[in-house]
Backbone as a ProteinNet text record, in pm:
[ID]
protein_1_A
[PRIMARY]
MSLSRIMKWVTGGSEAFLGIPLIGGSFILSTSWGALLVMFILHTVTLFIARNEKGNITGSILGMVTSFIGVIPVVGMIMHIITAIVLLIDAATNKH
[TERTIARY]
-1932	-1798.6	-1784.2	-1683.6	-1662.6	-1556	-1562.3	-1480.7	-1344.2	-1316.7	-1176.8	-1138.1	-1206.5	-1162	-1119.2	-1218.6	-1189.4	-1079.4	-1047	-914.6	-805.8	-823.8	-712	-664.5	-770.4	-757.2	-682.8	-727.5	-667.9	-537.1	-502.5	-368.2	-281.2	-305.5	-249.5	-212.7	-320.6	-280.9	-183.6	-171.3	-105	23.4	44.6	192	242.7	152.6	222.4	290.8	218.3	255.7	397.8	413.6	549.2	633.9	611.4	706	759.6	706	762.4	919.4	993.6	1140	1133.5	1190.2	1215.2	1089.4	946.9	863.4	829.1	805.8	758.3	883.5	970.6	1085.1	1067.9	1057.4	1063.1	920.3	813.9	700.7	739.2	796.8	780.3	901	992.1	1097.5	1024.4	944	873.9	755.2	712.6	658.4	719.6	855.3	942.8	884.2	892.4	833.8	696.2	633.6	511.1	406.7	432.1	371	352.6	491.6	510.2	425.2	417.7	312.2	190.6	150	-15	-26.1	54.5	42.6	43	99.8	118.2	-36.4	-61.9	-233.4	-318.8	-312.8	-403	-394.5	-285.2	-262	-329.4	-276.1	-337	-510.6	-579.8	-695.3	-733.8	-697.1	-732.4	-710.4	-599.5	-585.4	-707	-765.3	-858.5	-977.6	-1017.7	-1135.8	-1140.9	-988.8	-1017.3	-1022.4	-989	-979.1	-1105.7	-1193	-1318.7	-1444.5	-1375.8	-1465.5	-1403.1	-1320.7	-1266.6	-1195.9	-1112.3	-1059.8	-898.6	-834.1	-678.1	-612	-524.8	-453.1	-304.5	-258.4	-119	-47.9	-164.3	-86.4	-97.1	-157.1	-178.5	-66.7	-22.1	100.9	203	212.7	341.3	357.6	223.1	267	279.3	247.4	291.3	439.2	509.9	642	720.3	651.5	699.7	714.1	629.1	608.1	739.2	781.8	904	1037.9	1028.7	1157.7	1155.2	1061	1033.1	1157.3	1210.3	1314	1448	1455.3	1586.6	1561.5	1636	1608.4	1562.2	1661.9	1605.9	1528.1	1585.3	1502.4	1354	1326.2	1196.9	1114.5	1164.8	1118	1080	1163.6	1114.6	1028.9	1021.9	909.1	826.1	767.9	647.5	583	673.9	634.8	561.2	652.6	594.1	465.9	447.9	341.9	225	239.3	145.8	100.3	164.4	131.1	41	98	25	-134.5	-124.2	-250.6	-354.1	-304.1	-385.6	-440.2	-368.5	-414.2	-501.5	-451.9	-577.1	-717.5	-707.6	-828.3	-904.2	-827.8	-898.7	-971.5	-887.7	-950.3	-1034.7	-1042	-1131.4	-1272.6	-1342.7	-1473.8	-1567.3	-1517.8	-1609.8	-1702.1
-142.1	-148.1	-197.6	-301.2	-373.8	-247.8	-250.2	-193.3	-232.2	-360.8	-408.1	-330.4	-343.7	-277.6	-126.7	-58.2	74.9	107.8	7	30.6	-2	-74.1	-124.9	10.9	62.5	199.3	296.3	298	419.1	379.9	266.1	218.7	224.9	169.1	169.6	330.2	409.6	532.8	617.7	581.9	621.5	604.1	449.7	406.3	474.7	493.1	536.9	679.4	760.3	879.6	880.5	768.1	780.4	714.6	653.1	592.7	710.6	833.5	947.1	970.4	962.2	1018.9	1154	1159.2	1285.8	1360.6	1344.9	1392.9	1308.1	1147.9	1074.8	1046.2	1051.8	1045.5	1176.9	1296.2	1422.9	1425	1362.7	1350.1	1272.1	1137.3	1052.8	1116.4	1175.4	1240.3	1348.1	1420.7	1541.6	1507.4	1378.2	1324.7	1218.7	1243.2	1146	1015.1	961.8	829.3	786.5	892.3	848.6	805.8	853.3	825.3	666.8	611.3	476.2	374.8	465.6	367.3	382.1	508.3	524.2	405.3	396.8	297.7	140.2	118.5	-11.6	-20.5	62	52.1	27	106.8	88.2	-25.8	-86.4	-185.9	-299.7	-302.1	-409.5	-412	-298.6	-274.6	-356.2	-314.2	-362.2	-517.8	-545	-705.3	-766.4	-745.4	-796	-768.9	-653.6	-654	-748.6	-725.7	-828	-982.5	-996.1	-1159.3	-1178.9	-1095.3	-1113.8	-1114.1	-1053.9	-1053	-1163.8	-1259.9	-1373.6	-1341.5	-1197	-1146.6	-1194.3	-1101.2	-1116.1	-1032.6	-1108.1	-1031.6	-1006.3	-1049.9	-1041.1	-896.8	-809.7	-651.5	-602.7	-645.2	-585.9	-610.3	-754.8	-806.3	-750.8	-747.7	-650	-539.5	-461.8	-311.6	-320.7	-401.2	-403.9	-443.5	-507.2	-532.2	-410.2	-359.5	-200	-113.1	-110.8	-8.2	-4.8	-127.4	-147	-136.5	-180.9	-144.3	-18.2	59.1	218.7	320.5	251.7	364.7	344.9	255.3	265.1	313	433.8	529.9	467.4	412.7	376.4	239.9	140.9	43.2	76.2	131.2	158.5	232.9	318.2	377.6	282	198.9	83	-21.4	-45.5	-121.7	-46.1	84.8	149	158.9	151	153.5	15.6	-80.7	-251.6	-244.9	-205.9	-255.9	-165.6	-30.6	54.1	-4.6	-85.2	-144	-266	-363.3	-481	-437.4	-355.5	-283	-249.2	-152.1	-79.7	-172.7	-296.3	-368.3	-469.4	-530.8	-597.7	-532.9	-386.7	-328.9	-285.3	-305.5	-270.2	-433.2	-530.8	-673.4	-708.8	-685.8	-737	-708.1	-825.8	-799	-840.3	-839.9	-858.9	-756.6
-575.7	-538.4	-383.8	-360.8	-247.1	-174.2	-61.3	57.4	21	-1.4	-23.6	-138.5	-261.1	-352	-367.6	-277.1	-253.3	-170.6	-79.9	-4	-73.9	-175.1	-249.6	-337.8	-398.6	-488.7	-397.4	-278.5	-188.2	-152.6	-109.2	-69.8	-163.7	-296.1	-414.5	-474.5	-465	-495.2	-395.9	-274.9	-194.7	-194.8	-211.1	-242.6	-384.3	-464.3	-602.5	-568.5	-501	-436.3	-367.6	-287.2	-219.2	-289.1	-382.9	-482.8	-548.5	-571.7	-669.8	-604.8	-700.4	-678.4	-603.3	-489.5	-411.3	-330.7	-410.8	-372.6	-244.7	-300.3	-187.8	-41.4	-100.7	11.6	80.3	30.1	102.8	200.2	148.9	234	360.9	314.1	427.4	538.4	494.9	595.7	690	599.9	655.5	765	773.8	855.4	973.6	947.4	1049.3	1033.6	930.5	887.3	902.9	978.4	1020	902.1	776.9	680.2	650.5	682.7	663.8	776.2	901.2	1009.4	970.5	900.8	868.7	730.9	657.1	544.2	583.6	683.7	732.7	814.2	880.6	944.1	862.4	740.7	611.2	544	508.8	450.8	549.9	676	780.4	781.3	783.5	766.4	640.6	533.5	391.5	389	441.8	457.2	526.3	622.3	706.2	612.4	589.8	490.6	362.9	296.5	183.6	219.3	347.1	379.1	399.3	486.4	481.2	382.3	284.8	173.7	69.8	105.6	55.7	-81.2	-82.1	-189.9	-176.7	-274.4	-265.6	-194.9	-104.7	12.5	-12.2	-125.9	-168.4	-177.9	-235	-228.3	-85	20.7	127.9	229.6	195.6	278.8	193.6	82.9	23	56.4	75	130.7	261.9	369.6	493.8	507.7	414.8	404.1	342.2	260	193	309	423	501.3	582.1	604.1	689.4	595.5	478.9	395.4	326.6	351.5	290.9	344.9	475.2	555.6	462.2	357.5	282	156.9	144.7	28	-105.7	-163.3	-294.7	-304.3	-231.6	-218.7	-186.2	-91.7	-56.9	-165.4	-227.4	-339.8	-443.3	-491.2	-555	-518.9	-420.4	-328.8	-324.7	-313.6	-330.3	-448.4	-536	-694.6	-715.8	-691.8	-722.9	-632.8	-508.8	-437.6	-501.6	-535.5	-585.3	-715.8	-789.7	-925.8	-899.5	-820	-751.5	-740.2	-618.6	-545.4	-647.3	-755.3	-861	-968.7	-971.2	-1086.8	-1015.7	-898	-806	-793.7	-763.2	-735.9	-897.3	-1002.3	-1118.2	-1186.3	-1151.1	-1198.5	-1099.7	-974.7	-838.3	-910.5	-912.2	-921.8	-821.6	-697.2	-560.8	-544.2
[MASK]
++++++++++++++++++++++++++++++++++++++++++++++++++++++++++++++++++++++++++++++++++++++++++++++++

């Protein structure tokens, strides 16, 4: 399994957790939005790895955008869920 695929599983699972109503939001608030910074960094690392492996970078870019939009309560939750779905599907179907 490629490193980009592993990173997509990790970031997709993390996004899914952050998208859980109340639980994800509470976690983000308890870290003073630090979780969003960590996710931005993880998505950036995943983007570079996927690009170097000639893989799909769409989910990582979407994740970076979601990290910024994540500060908006309901919109952020929806974006976390969408990003999780995109990343997890990409990780499951990526054969690199």
